[in-house]
Amino acid sequence: MHAAIYMITSTGMSTRILPSFSVLLASAFYLHLAYLFAFEPDFGYPPWLRMRSALRWLALAGGSIRMLAVGDFDLSRIFDKIGAGLSGCVCAIMGLLSLPIVTVTYISDSAREHEINSVFSYIAFGGFIHWVIGFAFCLAFLAYSFPLLVILPSGQAQSPFFAKLVSLADKLACLGWGLTLLCKDINRGYWKAEKVDYWLLNTLILVEVITIASIVIGASLPWLGRITKARDEEKEKKKRAK
C-alpha cells in the first residue's frame, strides 16, 4: 500500500495530473506515518526514538503542504494556515530539544540528550552549533506562528509582510534542518551505538532531505503556482459575480 501511495503521488506531481490533490494525499500519508511511529505499540521503539521519527514525518507533512502556497501566504487559504501552523509546531519542539540548556518546558529528557550528544565530535564549536540550530528553529516557529495569531481588518486576508515573514520562516527552518542533518543525523556511528535500525536511520535521513527539498523548491514550481492560484482567482471571481 505504501508503495502504491508513493507511486500515485509522485506520478501526480511529476505529470501535473491533479498536483494539488497529490500533494495533499502525500501529506495525509506522512501524517499517518507520524501517528504510527508515535503510538503504534508493535513498532517497539523507545519513546525518544518515536518522538524523533514522528517529528520528522510531521515536518515533511508541513513542508509538503507549504508547497501548495508556492512561497506565498494568504490567510484566506486554509492550507496556507495548516502548512505554516504544522511547520511552526514542529520547529518549536525541535528548538526546545536542540538548545543546550535546561528549559522550563521539558518535552523529553532522553530525546533532548540524544539531540545534544549526537553531534559529530570533530565539529569545531559543537556547542555553538546547538545554539544556532535551536535559535533557527525557535525563530522559525515565531515567524510561522505570528501571521496565524494576528487578526486582520475585515475584508483583508493577505498581507505582504506576512508573506515575507513566512518566507523567512521557511529559510530558518531549512537552516535548522540542514544543520541537524549534517551535524547530527548522519552520524551513523552514534546512532548505530544507540541501536537504531539501519532501515530507520536511512529513512529518517531521507525524510529530512525531502523536507528541505520541499521547502526550498516549493516556491520554484511555477506550474503548481499557476494551477493553485488560478483556481483561487477563479473562485474569487465567481464570488464577486454573485
Coordinates of N, CA and C in Angstrom, one line a residue:
M1 N 0.8 -1.2 0.0 CA 0.0 0.0 0.0 C 0.9 1.3 0.0
H2 N 1.9 1.2 0.8 CA 2.8 2.4 0.9 C 3.4 2.7 -0.5
A3 N 3.9 1.6 -1.2 CA 4.5 1.8 -2.5 C 3.5 2.4 -3.5
A4 N 2.2 1.9 -3.4 CA 1.2 2.4 -4.3 C 1.0 3.9 -4.1
I5 N 0.9 4.3 -2.8 CA 0.7 5.8 -2.5 C 1.9 6.6 -3.0
Y6 N 3.1 6.1 -2.8 CA 4.3 6.8 -3.3 C 4.2 7.0 -4.8
M7 N 3.8 5.9 -5.5 CA 3.7 5.9 -7.0 C 2.7 6.9 -7.4
I8 N 1.5 6.8 -6.8 CA 0.4 7.7 -7.2 C 0.7 9.2 -7.0
T9 N 1.2 9.5 -5.8 CA 1.5 10.9 -5.5 C 2.7 11.4 -6.4
S10 N 3.7 10.6 -6.5 CA 4.9 11.1 -7.3 C 4.5 11.3 -8.8
T11 N 3.7 10.4 -9.3 CA 3.2 10.5 -10.7 C 2.3 11.7 -10.9
G12 N 1.4 11.9 -9.9 CA 0.5 13.1 -10.0 C 1.3 14.4 -10.0
M13 N 2.3 14.5 -9.2 CA 3.1 15.7 -9.1 C 4.0 15.9 -10.3
S14 N 4.6 14.9 -10.8 CA 5.5 15.0 -11.9 C 4.8 15.2 -13.2
T15 N 3.7 14.6 -13.4 CA 2.9 14.7 -14.7 C 1.9 15.8 -14.7
R16 N 1.8 16.5 -13.5 CA 0.8 17.6 -13.4 C -0.6 17.1 -13.5
I17 N -0.9 15.9 -13.1 CA -2.3 15.4 -13.1 C -2.7 15.5 -11.6
L18 N -3.7 16.4 -11.4 CA -4.1 16.7 -10.0 C -3.0 16.9 -9.1
P19 N -2.1 17.9 -9.3 CA -0.9 18.1 -8.5 C -1.3 18.5 -7.1
S20 N -2.3 19.3 -6.9 CA -2.7 19.7 -5.5 C -3.2 18.5 -4.7
F21 N -4.0 17.7 -5.4 CA -4.5 16.5 -4.7 C -3.4 15.6 -4.3
S22 N -2.4 15.4 -5.2 CA -1.3 14.5 -5.0 C -0.5 15.0 -3.8
V23 N -0.3 16.3 -3.7 CA 0.5 16.8 -2.5 C -0.3 16.6 -1.2
L24 N -1.6 16.8 -1.3 CA -2.4 16.6 -0.1 C -2.5 15.2 0.3
L25 N -2.6 14.3 -0.7 CA -2.6 12.8 -0.4 C -1.3 12.4 0.3
A26 N -0.2 12.9 -0.3 CA 1.2 12.6 0.3 C 1.3 13.1 1.7
S27 N 0.8 14.3 1.9 CA 0.8 14.9 3.3 C 0.0 14.1 4.3
A28 N -1.2 13.7 3.9 CA -2.0 12.9 4.7 C -1.3 11.5 5.1
F29 N -0.6 11.0 4.1 CA 0.1 9.8 4.3 C 1.3 10.0 5.3
Y30 N 2.0 11.1 5.2 CA 3.0 11.4 6.1 C 2.5 11.6 7.6
L31 N 1.3 12.2 7.7 CA 0.7 12.4 9.0 C 0.3 11.0 9.6
H32 N -0.1 10.1 8.7 CA -0.5 8.8 9.2 C 0.8 8.1 9.7
L33 N 1.9 8.2 9.0 CA 3.1 7.6 9.4 C 3.6 8.2 10.7
A34 N 3.5 9.5 10.9 CA 3.8 10.1 12.1 C 3.0 9.6 13.3
Y35 N 1.7 9.3 13.1 CA 0.9 8.7 14.1 C 1.3 7.3 14.4
L36 N 1.7 6.5 13.4 CA 2.1 5.2 13.7 C 3.4 5.1 14.5
F37 N 4.4 6.0 14.1 CA 5.6 6.0 14.8 C 5.4 6.5 16.3
A38 N 4.5 7.3 16.5 CA 4.3 7.9 17.8 C 3.5 6.9 18.7
F39 N 2.5 6.2 18.2 CA 1.6 5.5 19.0 C 1.4 4.0 18.7
E40 N 2.0 3.5 17.6 CA 1.8 2.1 17.3 C 2.7 1.2 18.2
P41 N 2.1 0.4 19.1 CA 3.0 -0.4 20.0 C 3.8 -1.5 19.4
D42 N 3.3 -2.0 18.2 CA 4.0 -3.1 17.5 C 5.4 -2.7 17.0
F43 N 5.6 -1.4 16.9 CA 6.9 -0.9 16.4 C 8.0 -1.2 17.4
G44 N 7.7 -1.1 18.6 CA 8.7 -1.5 19.7 C 9.8 -0.5 19.9
Y45 N 9.7 0.7 19.4 CA 10.8 1.7 19.6 C 10.7 2.4 20.9
P46 N 11.8 2.8 21.5 CA 11.8 3.6 22.7 C 11.1 4.9 22.5
P47 N 10.6 5.5 23.6 CA 9.9 6.8 23.4 C 10.7 7.9 22.7
W48 N 11.9 8.0 23.0 CA 12.7 9.1 22.4 C 12.9 8.9 20.9
L49 N 13.0 7.6 20.5 CA 13.1 7.4 19.0 C 11.8 7.6 18.3
R50 N 10.7 7.3 19.0 CA 9.4 7.5 18.5 C 9.2 9.0 18.3
M51 N 9.6 9.8 19.2 CA 9.5 11.3 19.1 C 10.3 11.8 17.9
R52 N 11.5 11.3 17.8 CA 12.4 11.8 16.7 C 11.7 11.4 15.4
S53 N 11.2 10.2 15.3 CA 10.7 9.8 14.0 C 9.4 10.6 13.7
A54 N 8.5 10.7 14.7 CA 7.2 11.4 14.4 C 7.4 12.8 14.0
L55 N 8.4 13.5 14.7 CA 8.7 14.9 14.4 C 9.1 15.1 13.0
R56 N 9.9 14.2 12.5 CA 10.4 14.3 11.1 C 9.3 14.0 10.1
W57 N 8.4 13.1 10.3 CA 7.3 12.9 9.4 C 6.4 14.1 9.4
L58 N 6.1 14.6 10.6 CA 5.3 15.8 10.7 C 5.9 17.0 10.0
A59 N 7.2 17.1 10.1 CA 7.9 18.2 9.4 C 7.8 18.0 7.8
L60 N 7.8 16.8 7.4 CA 7.7 16.5 6.0 C 6.2 16.8 5.5
A61 N 5.3 16.5 6.3 CA 3.9 16.8 6.0 C 3.7 18.3 5.9
G62 N 4.2 19.1 6.9 CA 4.1 20.5 6.9 C 4.8 21.1 5.7
G63 N 6.0 20.6 5.4 CA 6.8 21.1 4.2 C 6.0 20.9 2.9
S64 N 5.4 19.7 2.8 CA 4.6 19.4 1.6 C 3.4 20.3 1.4
I65 N 2.7 20.5 2.5 CA 1.5 21.4 2.4 C 2.0 22.8 2.1
R66 N 3.1 23.2 2.6 CA 3.7 24.6 2.3 C 3.9 24.7 0.8
M67 N 4.2 23.6 0.1 CA 4.4 23.6 -1.4 C 3.2 24.2 -2.1
L68 N 2.0 24.0 -1.5 CA 0.8 24.5 -2.2 C 0.7 26.0 -2.2
A69 N 1.4 26.6 -1.2 CA 1.4 28.1 -1.1 C 2.3 28.7 -2.1
V70 N 3.2 27.9 -2.7 CA 4.2 28.4 -3.7 C 4.9 29.6 -3.2
G71 N 5.5 29.6 -2.0 CA 6.3 30.7 -1.5 C 5.4 31.8 -1.0
D72 N 4.1 31.7 -1.1 CA 3.3 32.8 -0.7 C 2.6 32.5 0.6
F73 N 1.8 33.4 1.2 CA 1.0 33.1 2.4 C -0.3 34.0 2.3
D74 N -1.4 33.3 2.4 CA -2.7 34.1 2.4 C -3.6 33.4 3.4
L75 N -4.1 34.3 4.3 CA -4.9 33.8 5.4 C -6.3 33.2 5.0
S76 N -6.7 33.6 3.8 CA -7.9 33.1 3.2 C -7.8 31.7 2.7
R77 N -6.6 31.2 2.6 CA -6.4 29.8 2.1 C -6.1 28.9 3.3
I78 N -7.0 27.9 3.5 CA -6.9 27.1 4.7 C -5.6 26.3 4.7
F79 N -5.1 25.8 3.6 CA -3.9 25.0 3.6 C -2.6 25.9 3.8
D80 N -2.7 27.1 3.5 CA -1.6 28.0 3.9 C -1.4 28.1 5.4
K81 N -2.6 28.2 6.1 CA -2.6 28.2 7.5 C -2.2 26.9 8.1
I82 N -2.7 25.8 7.6 CA -2.3 24.5 8.1 C -0.8 24.2 7.9
G83 N -0.3 24.5 6.7 CA 1.1 24.2 6.5 C 2.0 25.0 7.4
A84 N 1.7 26.3 7.5 CA 2.5 27.2 8.4 C 2.4 26.8 9.9
G85 N 1.1 26.5 10.3 CA 0.9 26.1 11.7 C 1.6 24.8 12.0
L86 N 1.5 23.8 11.2 CA 2.1 22.5 11.4 C 3.6 22.6 11.4
S87 N 4.2 23.3 10.5 CA 5.6 23.5 10.4 C 6.1 24.3 11.7
G88 N 5.3 25.3 12.1 CA 5.7 26.0 13.3 C 5.7 25.2 14.5
C89 N 4.7 24.3 14.7 CA 4.7 23.5 15.9 C 5.9 22.6 15.9
V90 N 6.3 22.0 14.8 CA 7.4 21.1 14.8 C 8.7 21.9 15.1
C91 N 8.8 23.0 14.5 CA 10.0 23.9 14.8 C 10.1 24.2 16.2
A92 N 9.0 24.5 16.9 CA 9.0 24.9 18.3 C 9.6 23.7 19.1
I93 N 9.1 22.5 18.9 CA 9.6 21.3 19.6 C 11.1 21.1 19.3
M94 N 11.4 21.1 18.0 CA 12.8 20.9 17.7 C 13.7 22.0 18.3
G95 N 13.3 23.2 18.4 CA 14.0 24.2 19.0 C 14.3 24.0 20.5
L96 N 13.3 23.5 21.2 CA 13.4 23.2 22.6 C 14.3 22.0 22.8
L97 N 14.3 21.1 21.9 CA 15.1 19.9 22.1 C 16.6 20.2 21.7
S98 N 16.8 21.2 20.9 CA 18.2 21.5 20.4 C 18.9 22.4 21.3
L99 N 18.3 23.3 22.0 CA 19.0 24.2 22.8 C 19.7 23.5 24.0
P100 N 21.0 23.8 24.2 CA 21.8 23.0 25.2 C 21.7 23.6 26.6
I101 N 20.4 23.9 27.0 CA 20.2 24.4 28.3 C 19.0 23.7 28.9
V102 N 18.9 23.7 30.2 CA 17.7 23.1 30.9 C 16.6 24.1 30.8
T103 N 15.5 23.7 30.0 CA 14.4 24.6 29.8 C 13.3 24.3 30.8
V104 N 12.4 25.3 30.9 CA 11.3 25.1 31.8 C 10.3 24.1 31.2
T105 N 10.1 24.1 30.0 CA 9.2 23.2 29.3 C 10.0 22.0 28.8
Y106 N 10.0 20.9 29.6 CA 10.7 19.7 29.2 C 9.8 18.8 28.5
I107 N 10.1 18.5 27.3 CA 9.3 17.6 26.5 C 9.8 16.1 26.7
S108 N 11.0 15.9 26.6 CA 11.6 14.6 26.8 C 13.0 14.7 27.1
D109 N 13.4 14.2 28.3 CA 14.8 14.2 28.7 C 15.7 13.4 27.8
S110 N 15.3 12.2 27.5 CA 16.1 11.3 26.6 C 16.2 11.8 25.2
A111 N 15.1 12.3 24.7 CA 15.1 12.9 23.3 C 16.1 14.0 23.2
R112 N 16.0 14.9 24.2 CA 16.9 16.1 24.2 C 18.4 15.6 24.4
E113 N 18.7 14.7 25.2 CA 20.0 14.2 25.4 C 20.6 13.6 24.1
H114 N 19.8 12.9 23.3 CA 20.3 12.4 22.0 C 20.5 13.5 21.0
E115 N 19.6 14.5 21.0 CA 19.8 15.7 20.1 C 21.2 16.4 20.4
I116 N 21.5 16.5 21.7 CA 22.7 17.1 22.1 C 24.0 16.3 21.9
N117 N 23.9 15.0 22.2 CA 25.0 14.1 22.2 C 25.4 13.6 20.8
S118 N 24.4 13.7 19.9 CA 24.6 13.0 18.5 C 25.5 13.9 17.6
V119 N 25.9 15.1 18.0 CA 26.7 15.9 17.1 C 28.0 15.3 16.9
F120 N 28.6 15.4 15.7 CA 29.9 14.8 15.4 C 31.0 15.4 16.4
S121 N 31.8 14.6 16.9 CA 32.8 15.0 17.9 C 33.9 15.9 17.2
Y122 N 34.1 15.7 15.9 CA 35.2 16.5 15.3 C 34.7 17.9 14.8
I123 N 33.5 18.2 15.0 CA 33.0 19.5 14.6 C 33.4 20.6 15.6
A124 N 34.1 21.6 15.1 CA 34.6 22.7 16.0 C 33.4 23.5 16.5
F125 N 33.5 23.9 17.7 CA 32.4 24.7 18.4 C 31.1 23.9 18.3
G126 N 31.2 22.6 18.7 CA 29.9 21.8 18.6 C 28.8 22.4 19.5
G127 N 29.2 23.0 20.6 CA 28.2 23.6 21.5 C 27.5 24.7 20.8
F128 N 28.3 25.5 20.1 CA 27.7 26.7 19.4 C 26.7 26.2 18.3
I129 N 27.0 25.1 17.7 CA 26.1 24.6 16.6 C 24.7 24.3 17.2
H130 N 24.6 23.8 18.5 CA 23.3 23.6 19.1 C 22.6 24.9 19.2
W131 N 23.3 25.9 19.6 CA 22.6 27.2 19.8 C 22.1 27.7 18.4
V132 N 22.9 27.6 17.4 CA 22.4 28.0 16.1 C 21.2 27.2 15.6
I133 N 21.2 25.9 15.8 CA 20.1 25.1 15.4 C 18.8 25.5 16.2
G134 N 19.1 25.6 17.6 CA 17.9 25.9 18.4 C 17.3 27.2 18.1
F135 N 18.1 28.2 18.0 CA 17.6 29.6 17.7 C 16.9 29.6 16.3
A136 N 17.5 28.9 15.3 CA 16.9 28.9 14.0 C 15.5 28.3 14.0
F137 N 15.3 27.2 14.7 CA 14.0 26.6 14.9 C 13.1 27.4 15.6
C138 N 13.5 28.0 16.7 CA 12.6 28.9 17.6 C 12.2 30.1 16.8
L139 N 13.1 30.7 16.1 CA 12.7 31.9 15.3 C 11.8 31.5 14.2
A140 N 12.0 30.4 13.6 CA 11.1 29.9 12.5 C 9.7 29.7 13.1
F141 N 9.6 29.1 14.3 CA 8.3 29.0 15.0 C 7.6 30.3 15.1
L142 N 8.3 31.3 15.6 CA 7.7 32.6 15.8 C 7.3 33.2 14.5
A143 N 8.1 33.1 13.4 CA 7.7 33.6 12.1 C 6.6 32.9 11.5
Y144 N 6.5 31.6 11.7 CA 5.3 30.8 11.2 C 4.1 31.2 11.9
S145 N 4.2 31.4 13.2 CA 3.0 31.5 14.1 C 2.4 32.9 14.1
F146 N 3.3 33.9 14.0 CA 2.8 35.3 14.2 C 1.6 35.6 13.2
P147 N 1.8 35.3 11.9 CA 0.7 35.6 11.0 C -0.6 34.9 11.3
L148 N -0.5 33.7 12.0 CA -1.7 33.0 12.3 C -2.5 33.6 13.5
L149 N -1.7 34.3 14.3 CA -2.3 34.9 15.6 C -2.9 36.3 15.4
V150 N -2.5 36.9 14.4 CA -2.9 38.3 14.1 C -4.2 38.3 13.3
I151 N -5.2 39.1 13.8 CA -6.5 39.2 13.1 C -6.4 40.5 12.2
L152 N -6.5 40.3 10.9 CA -6.5 41.4 10.0 C -7.9 42.1 10.0
P153 N -7.9 43.3 9.5 CA -9.2 44.0 9.4 C -10.2 43.2 8.4
S154 N -11.4 43.4 8.6 CA -12.4 42.7 7.8 C -12.2 43.0 6.3
G155 N -12.2 41.9 5.5 CA -12.1 42.1 4.1 C -10.6 42.0 3.6
Q156 N -9.7 42.0 4.6 CA -8.3 41.9 4.2 C -7.7 40.5 4.6
A157 N -7.4 39.7 3.7 CA -6.9 38.3 4.0 C -5.4 38.1 3.7
Q158 N -4.8 39.1 3.0 CA -3.5 38.9 2.6 C -2.6 40.1 3.0
S159 N -1.4 39.9 3.4 CA -0.5 40.9 3.8 C 0.9 40.6 3.3
P160 N 1.5 41.5 2.5 CA 2.8 41.3 2.0 C 3.8 41.0 3.2
F161 N 3.6 41.7 4.3 CA 4.5 41.5 5.4 C 4.4 40.0 5.9
F162 N 3.2 39.5 6.0 CA 3.0 38.1 6.5 C 3.7 37.1 5.5
A163 N 3.6 37.4 4.2 CA 4.2 36.5 3.2 C 5.7 36.5 3.4
K164 N 6.3 37.7 3.6 CA 7.7 37.8 3.8 C 8.1 37.1 5.1
L165 N 7.3 37.2 6.1 CA 7.6 36.6 7.4 C 7.6 35.1 7.3
V166 N 6.6 34.5 6.6 CA 6.6 33.1 6.4 C 7.7 32.6 5.5
S167 N 8.0 33.4 4.5 CA 9.2 33.1 3.7 C 10.5 33.0 4.5
L168 N 10.6 34.0 5.4 CA 11.8 33.9 6.3 C 11.8 32.7 7.2
A169 N 10.6 32.3 7.7 CA 10.5 31.1 8.5 C 10.9 29.9 7.7
D170 N 10.5 29.8 6.4 CA 11.0 28.7 5.6 C 12.5 28.6 5.5
K171 N 13.2 29.8 5.4 CA 14.6 29.8 5.3 C 15.2 29.4 6.6
L172 N 14.7 29.8 7.7 CA 15.2 29.4 9.0 C 15.0 28.0 9.3
A173 N 13.8 27.4 8.9 CA 13.6 26.0 9.0 C 14.6 25.2 8.2
C174 N 14.8 25.6 7.0 CA 15.8 24.9 6.2 C 17.2 24.9 6.8
L175 N 17.6 26.1 7.4 CA 18.8 26.2 8.1 C 18.9 25.2 9.3
G176 N 17.8 25.2 10.1 CA 17.8 24.2 11.2 C 17.8 22.8 10.8
W177 N 17.0 22.4 9.8 CA 17.0 21.0 9.4 C 18.3 20.7 8.7
G178 N 18.9 21.6 7.9 CA 20.1 21.3 7.2 C 21.3 21.0 8.2
L179 N 21.4 21.9 9.2 CA 22.5 21.7 10.2 C 22.2 20.4 11.1
T180 N 20.9 20.1 11.4 CA 20.6 18.9 12.1 C 21.0 17.7 11.3
L181 N 20.7 17.7 10.0 CA 21.1 16.6 9.2 C 22.6 16.4 9.1
L182 N 23.3 17.5 8.8 CA 24.8 17.4 8.5 C 25.6 17.2 9.8
C183 N 25.1 17.7 10.9 CA 25.9 17.7 12.1 C 25.5 16.6 13.1
K184 N 24.3 16.0 12.9 CA 23.8 15.1 13.9 C 23.3 13.8 13.2
D185 N 22.3 13.9 12.4 CA 21.6 12.7 11.9 C 22.3 11.8 11.0
I186 N 23.4 12.3 10.3 CA 24.2 11.4 9.5 C 25.4 10.8 10.3
N187 N 25.4 11.0 11.6 CA 26.4 10.5 12.5 C 26.1 9.0 12.7
R188 N 26.4 8.1 11.7 CA 26.0 6.7 11.8 C 26.6 6.0 13.0
G189 N 27.8 6.4 13.3 CA 28.5 5.7 14.4 C 27.7 5.9 15.7
Y190 N 27.2 7.1 16.0 CA 26.5 7.3 17.2 C 25.1 6.6 17.2
W191 N 24.4 6.7 16.1 CA 23.1 6.0 16.1 C 23.2 4.5 16.0
K192 N 24.3 4.0 15.5 CA 24.5 2.6 15.5 C 24.7 2.1 16.9
A193 N 25.5 2.9 17.7 CA 25.8 2.6 19.1 C 24.5 2.6 19.9
E194 N 23.6 3.5 19.5 CA 22.3 3.6 20.2 C 21.3 2.5 19.7
K195 N 21.7 1.6 18.8 CA 20.9 0.5 18.3 C 19.7 1.0 17.5
V196 N 19.9 2.0 16.7 CA 18.9 2.5 15.8 C 19.0 1.6 14.5
D197 N 17.8 1.1 14.1 CA 17.8 0.2 12.9 C 18.4 0.9 11.7
Y198 N 19.2 0.2 10.9 CA 19.8 0.7 9.7 C 18.7 1.3 8.8
W199 N 17.6 0.5 8.7 CA 16.5 1.0 7.8 C 15.9 2.3 8.3
L200 N 15.6 2.3 9.6 CA 15.0 3.5 10.2 C 15.9 4.7 10.1
L201 N 17.2 4.5 10.3 CA 18.2 5.6 10.2 C 18.2 6.3 8.8
N202 N 18.3 5.4 7.8 CA 18.3 5.9 6.4 C 17.0 6.5 6.0
T203 N 15.9 6.0 6.6 CA 14.6 6.5 6.3 C 14.4 8.0 6.8
L204 N 14.9 8.2 8.0 CA 14.8 9.5 8.7 C 15.7 10.5 8.0
I205 N 16.9 10.0 7.5 CA 17.8 10.9 6.7 C 17.1 11.3 5.4
L206 N 16.5 10.4 4.8 CA 15.8 10.7 3.5 C 14.6 11.6 3.7
V207 N 13.9 11.4 4.8 CA 12.8 12.3 5.2 C 13.2 13.7 5.4
E208 N 14.4 13.9 6.0 CA 14.9 15.3 6.2 C 15.3 15.9 4.9
V209 N 15.9 15.1 4.1 CA 16.4 15.6 2.8 C 15.1 16.1 2.0
I210 N 14.1 15.3 2.0 CA 12.9 15.6 1.2 C 12.2 16.8 1.8
T211 N 12.2 16.9 3.2 CA 11.6 18.1 3.8 C 12.3 19.3 3.4
I212 N 13.6 19.3 3.4 CA 14.4 20.5 3.0 C 14.1 20.8 1.5
A213 N 14.0 19.8 0.7 CA 13.8 20.0 -0.7 C 12.4 20.5 -1.0
S214 N 11.4 20.0 -0.2 CA 10.0 20.5 -0.3 C 9.9 22.0 0.0
I215 N 10.6 22.5 1.0 CA 10.6 23.9 1.4 C 11.3 24.7 0.3
V216 N 12.5 24.2 -0.1 CA 13.4 25.0 -1.0 C 12.8 25.2 -2.4
I217 N 12.3 24.1 -2.9 CA 11.9 24.1 -4.3 C 10.4 24.4 -4.4
G218 N 9.7 24.4 -3.3 CA 8.2 24.6 -3.4 C 7.9 25.9 -4.1
A219 N 8.7 26.9 -3.8 CA 8.4 28.3 -4.4 C 8.9 28.3 -5.8
S220 N 9.6 27.3 -6.3 CA 10.2 27.3 -7.6 C 9.4 26.4 -8.6
L221 N 8.1 26.1 -8.2 CA 7.3 25.3 -9.1 C 6.2 26.2 -9.7
P222 N 6.6 26.9 -10.8 CA 5.7 27.8 -11.4 C 4.4 27.1 -11.9
W223 N 4.5 25.9 -12.4 CA 3.3 25.2 -12.9 C 2.3 24.9 -11.7
L224 N 2.8 24.6 -10.5 CA 1.9 24.4 -9.4 C 1.3 25.7 -9.0
G225 N 2.1 26.8 -9.0 CA 1.6 28.1 -8.6 C 0.5 28.5 -9.5
R226 N 0.7 28.3 -10.8 CA -0.3 28.8 -11.8 C -1.6 28.1 -11.6
I227 N -1.5 26.8 -11.3 CA -2.7 26.0 -11.2 C -3.5 26.3 -9.9
T228 N -2.8 26.4 -8.8 CA -3.4 26.6 -7.5 C -3.9 28.1 -7.4
K229 N -3.1 29.0 -7.8 CA -3.6 30.4 -7.8 C -4.6 30.7 -8.8
A230 N -4.6 30.1 -10.0 CA -5.6 30.3 -11.0 C -7.0 29.9 -10.5
R231 N -7.0 28.7 -9.8 CA -8.2 28.2 -9.2 C -8.8 29.2 -8.2
D232 N -7.9 29.7 -7.3 CA -8.3 30.6 -6.3 C -8.9 31.9 -6.9
E233 N -8.2 32.4 -7.9 CA -8.7 33.6 -8.6 C -10.0 33.4 -9.3
E234 N -10.2 32.1 -9.8 CA -11.5 31.8 -10.5 C -12.6 31.8 -9.4
K235 N -12.3 31.2 -8.3 CA -13.4 31.1 -7.2 C -13.7 32.5 -6.7
E236 N -12.7 33.4 -6.6 CA -12.9 34.7 -6.2 C -13.8 35.5 -7.1
K237 N -13.5 35.3 -8.4 CA -14.3 36.0 -9.5 C -15.8 35.5 -9.4
K238 N -16.0 34.2 -9.2 CA -17.4 33.7 -9.1 C -18.1 34.3 -7.9
K239 N -17.4 34.5 -6.7 CA -18.0 35.1 -5.6 C -18.4 36.5 -5.8
R240 N -17.5 37.2 -6.5 CA -17.8 38.6 -6.8 C -19.0 38.8 -7.8
A241 N -19.0 37.8 -8.7 CA -20.1 37.8 -9.7 C -21.5 37.6 -9.0
K242 N -21.5 36.8 -8.0 CA -22.7 36.6 -7.3 C -23.2 37.8 -6.5

